[in-house]
Amino acid sequence: LALYFHIGEREEKCIIEDLPSDTLVVGNYKVQRWDIRTHDFLESAPGLGMFVTVTTPSGEVLLSKLYGPQGTFSFTSYLSGEHIICFQSNSTRFAVIAGSKLRIHLDIRVGEHFLDESAIQAKDKVNEVNVRLEHLIEQIHHVTKEQDYEREREEKFRKTSEETNSNILWWAVVQTLILISIGIWQIKSLRDFFISKKLV
């Protein structure tokens, strides 16, 4: 996932990542500040840092740390579900004058252990193949974990659908019984009325 977004200097912006459990997430970001004179974003925003907060699906804070104008953060999910990753600048300016726009470039990589190309090149070919094989095995484990997580979500969705269908069926049965009861009561009341008026 690579993207950029704009936020105000005092604003907080959050994104949601749906993750399986025991998954490594690595994020790289860079902050640029809007320059009124050049009407463009400056290449960097010196002196401006970012608070990065990661919250688990259960609401527990997994990561809360202040980084510089660009940096790398990482965490490992221990619960499956939607993790909320929030960014907020450490600007101390008053809201009235903190009108500066910030652009945040963000690259989030999920479940990968990245190869160090320089380390690979420094080793001989056998070690290179070995390292690449280990990397492929890690990626296969990650794909397997993703599939298990999707299977688990599909099973939860199927159970919810079956429960809903079952509830609808019982509600239809109850409605039918109520309608039959009301019909029988109306026929009996009408019959009793005709008998009391000696029309039958």
C-alpha positions as a printed NumPy array, in Angstrom:
array([[  0.   ,   0.   ,   0.   ],
       [  1.613,   3.257,  -1.159],
       [ -0.309,   6.524,  -0.992],
       [ -0.189,  10.136,   0.108],
       [ -2.775,  12.285,   1.875],
       [ -3.168,  15.841,   3.159],
       [ -3.876,  16.815,   6.754],
       [ -3.934,  20.039,   8.733],
       [ -1.048,  20.796,  11.059],
       [ -3.083,  19.949,  14.18 ],
       [ -5.305,  17.315,  12.566],
       [ -5.226,  13.561,  13.143],
       [ -5.677,  11.163,  10.217],
       [ -6.249,   7.416,  10.566],
       [ -6.226,   4.495,   8.165],
       [ -7.518,   0.977,   8.76 ],
       [ -5.523,  -2.159,   7.948],
       [ -7.314,  -5.511,   8.137],
       [ -4.597,  -7.931,   9.305],
       [ -4.327, -11.589,  10.253],
       [ -2.704, -12.364,  13.589],
       [  1.088, -12.606,  13.981],
       [  1.805, -10.424,  10.934],
       [  4.694,  -7.981,  10.598],
       [  3.744,  -4.503,   9.324],
       [  6.436,  -2.027,   8.254],
       [  5.535,   1.568,   7.379],
       [  7.694,   4.293,   5.837],
       [  6.486,   7.882,   5.734],
       [  7.712,  11.345,   4.787],
       [  6.119,  14.676,   5.757],
       [  6.081,  17.733,   3.485],
       [  4.829,  21.172,   4.578],
       [  2.954,  23.599,   2.295],
       [  4.998,  26.715,   1.494],
       [  2.9  ,  29.855,   0.979],
       [  5.69 ,  31.683,  -0.917],
       [  6.342,  28.986,  -3.53 ],
       [  2.765,  27.599,  -3.489],
       [  4.178,  24.102,  -3.346],
       [  5.067,  21.443,  -0.809],
       [  8.625,  21.662,   0.527],
       [ 10.708,  18.537,   0.07 ],
       [ 10.956,  18.056,   3.838],
       [  9.495,  19.559,   7.013],
       [ 12.431,  20.06 ,   9.408],
       [ 11.506,  20.351,  13.068],
       [  8.122,  18.761,  12.493],
       [  7.57 ,  15.244,  13.824],
       [  4.73 ,  12.761,  13.656],
       [  3.005,  10.851,  16.419],
       [  2.21 ,   7.374,  15.103],
       [ -0.404,   5.406,  17.044],
       [ -1.54 ,   1.863,  16.263],
       [ -4.652,   0.454,  17.934],
       [ -5.692,  -3.225,  17.877],
       [ -9.259,  -4.43 ,  17.128],
       [ -9.799,  -4.751,  20.906],
       [ -8.889,  -1.065,  21.412],
       [ -5.458,  -1.691,  22.931],
       [ -2.654,   0.674,  21.894],
       [  0.019,  -1.418,  20.184],
       [  2.346,   1.439,  19.212],
       [  2.465,   5.102,  20.244],
       [  5.649,   6.916,  19.366],
       [  6.953,  10.271,  18.142],
       [  9.066,  10.113,  14.985],
       [ 10.802,  12.783,  12.908],
       [  9.691,  14.391,   9.612],
       [ 10.37 ,  11.048,   7.961],
       [ 10.776,   7.649,   9.47 ],
       [  9.986,   3.964,   9.633],
       [  7.674,   2.296,  12.119],
       [  6.908,  -1.386,  12.54 ],
       [  4.691,  -3.608,  14.646],
       [  3.47 ,  -7.197,  14.743],
       [ -0.247,  -7.875,  15.049],
       [ -1.181, -10.448,  17.666],
       [ -4.934, -10.253,  16.988],
       [ -6.658, -10.657,  13.643],
       [ -8.941,  -7.83 ,  12.563],
       [ -8.96 ,  -4.12 ,  11.765],
       [ -5.938,  -2.243,  13.117],
       [ -6.172,   1.562,  13.165],
       [ -2.987,   3.47 ,  12.276],
       [ -3.171,   7.196,  13.141],
       [ -0.857,  10.095,  12.293],
       [ -0.716,  13.516,  13.967],
       [  1.967,  16.175,  13.798],
       [  3.702,  17.39 ,  16.95 ],
       [  2.974,  21.024,  16.038],
       [  2.616,  23.216,  19.127],
       [  1.316,  26.256,  17.227],
       [ -2.128,  27.606,  18.144],
       [ -5.004,  26.364,  16.023],
       [ -5.516,  29.886,  14.604],
       [ -2.022,  30.073,  13.066],
       [ -1.477,  26.355,  12.532],
       [ -3.252,  26.456,   9.187],
       [ -0.399,  24.905,   7.294],
       [ -1.208,  21.916,   5.123],
       [  0.912,  18.806,   5.398],
       [  1.344,  16.091,   2.798],
       [  2.225,  12.647,   4.12 ],
       [  3.687,  10.05 ,   1.773],
       [  3.039,   6.614,   3.229],
       [  4.203,   3.168,   2.18 ],
       [  2.901,   0.243,   4.255],
       [  4.15 ,  -3.277,   3.628],
       [  2.391,  -6.178,   5.292],
       [  3.833,  -9.571,   6.161],
       [  7.149,  -9.231,   4.373],
       [ 10.666,  -9.638,   5.674],
       [ 12.635,  -7.681,   3.154],
       [ 15.808,  -8.898,   1.531],
       [ 19.006,  -6.961,   2.093],
       [ 20.315,  -6.911,  -1.491],
       [ 23.799,  -5.736,  -0.479],
       [ 24.138,  -8.658,   1.953],
       [ 23.023, -11.073,  -0.744],
       [ 25.536,  -9.717,  -3.263],
       [ 28.353, -10.016,  -0.734],
       [ 27.79 , -13.766,  -0.36 ],
       [ 28.456, -16.511,  -2.849],
       [ 25.774, -17.973,  -5.134],
       [ 24.854, -20.902,  -2.854],
       [ 24.164, -18.572,   0.06 ],
       [ 22.229, -16.244,  -2.248],
       [ 19.958, -19.086,  -3.355],
       [ 19.571, -20.174,   0.286],
       [ 18.593, -16.668,   1.424],
       [ 16.139, -16.265,  -1.454],
       [ 14.588, -19.658,  -0.661],
       [ 14.138, -18.66 ,   2.99 ],
       [ 12.515, -15.436,   1.826],
       [ 10.14 , -17.385,  -0.46 ],
       [  9.263, -19.747,   2.406],
       [  8.438, -16.727,   4.611],
       [  6.217, -15.327,   1.868],
       [  4.454, -18.703,   1.513],
       [  3.824, -18.73 ,   5.296],
       [  2.4  , -15.225,   5.028],
       [  0.085, -16.198,   2.138],
       [ -1.053, -19.27 ,   4.103],
       [ -1.771, -17.072,   7.129],
       [ -3.764, -14.658,   4.944],
       [ -5.792, -17.552,   3.501],
       [ -6.515, -18.924,   6.994],
       [ -7.655, -15.478,   8.11 ],
       [ -9.944, -15.078,   5.063],
       [-11.337, -18.582,   5.683],
       [-12.029, -17.646,   9.318],
       [-13.818, -14.437,   8.238],
       [-15.864, -16.34 ,   5.641],
       [-16.883, -18.89 ,   8.304],
       [-18.006, -16.104,  10.68 ],
       [-19.988, -14.485,   7.861],
       [-21.616, -17.835,   6.961],
       [-22.601, -18.464,  10.608],
       [-24.097, -14.978,  10.866],
       [-26.04 , -15.546,   7.62 ],
       [-27.35 , -18.913,   8.834],
       [-28.432, -17.404,  12.182],
       [-30.189, -14.548,  10.371],
       [-31.97 , -16.995,   8.033],
       [-32.996, -19.124,  11.017],
       [-34.38 , -16.049,  12.837],
       [-36.319, -15.007,   9.726],
       [-37.81 , -18.513,   9.432],
       [-38.926, -18.528,  13.086],
       [-40.377, -15.033,  12.747],
       [-42.37 , -16.187,   9.687],
       [-43.665, -19.214,  11.665],
       [-44.671, -16.984,  14.61 ],
       [-46.44 , -14.519,  12.263],
       [-48.328, -17.365,  10.576],
       [-49.443, -18.791,  13.956],
       [-50.598, -15.315,  15.096],
       [-52.573, -14.794,  11.862],
       [-54.203, -18.251,  12.153],
       [-55.074, -17.571,  15.825],
       [-56.624, -14.184,  14.957],
       [-58.585, -15.784,  12.082],
       [-59.949, -18.547,  14.349],
       [-60.84 , -15.968,  17.052],
       [-62.665, -13.759,  14.492],
       [-64.647, -16.726,  13.099],
       [-65.601, -17.816,  16.64 ],
       [-66.586, -14.225,  17.598],
       [-68.715, -13.857,  14.43 ],
       [-70.376, -17.24 ,  15.034],
       [-71.135, -16.3  ,  18.676],
       [-72.571, -12.944,  17.464],
       [-74.888, -14.65 ,  14.952],
       [-76.007, -17.179,  17.585],
       [-76.696, -14.382,  20.133],
       [-78.766, -12.466,  17.541],
       [-80.501, -15.728,  16.583],
       [-79.505, -15.312,  12.96 ],
       [-78.25 , -18.875,  12.748]])
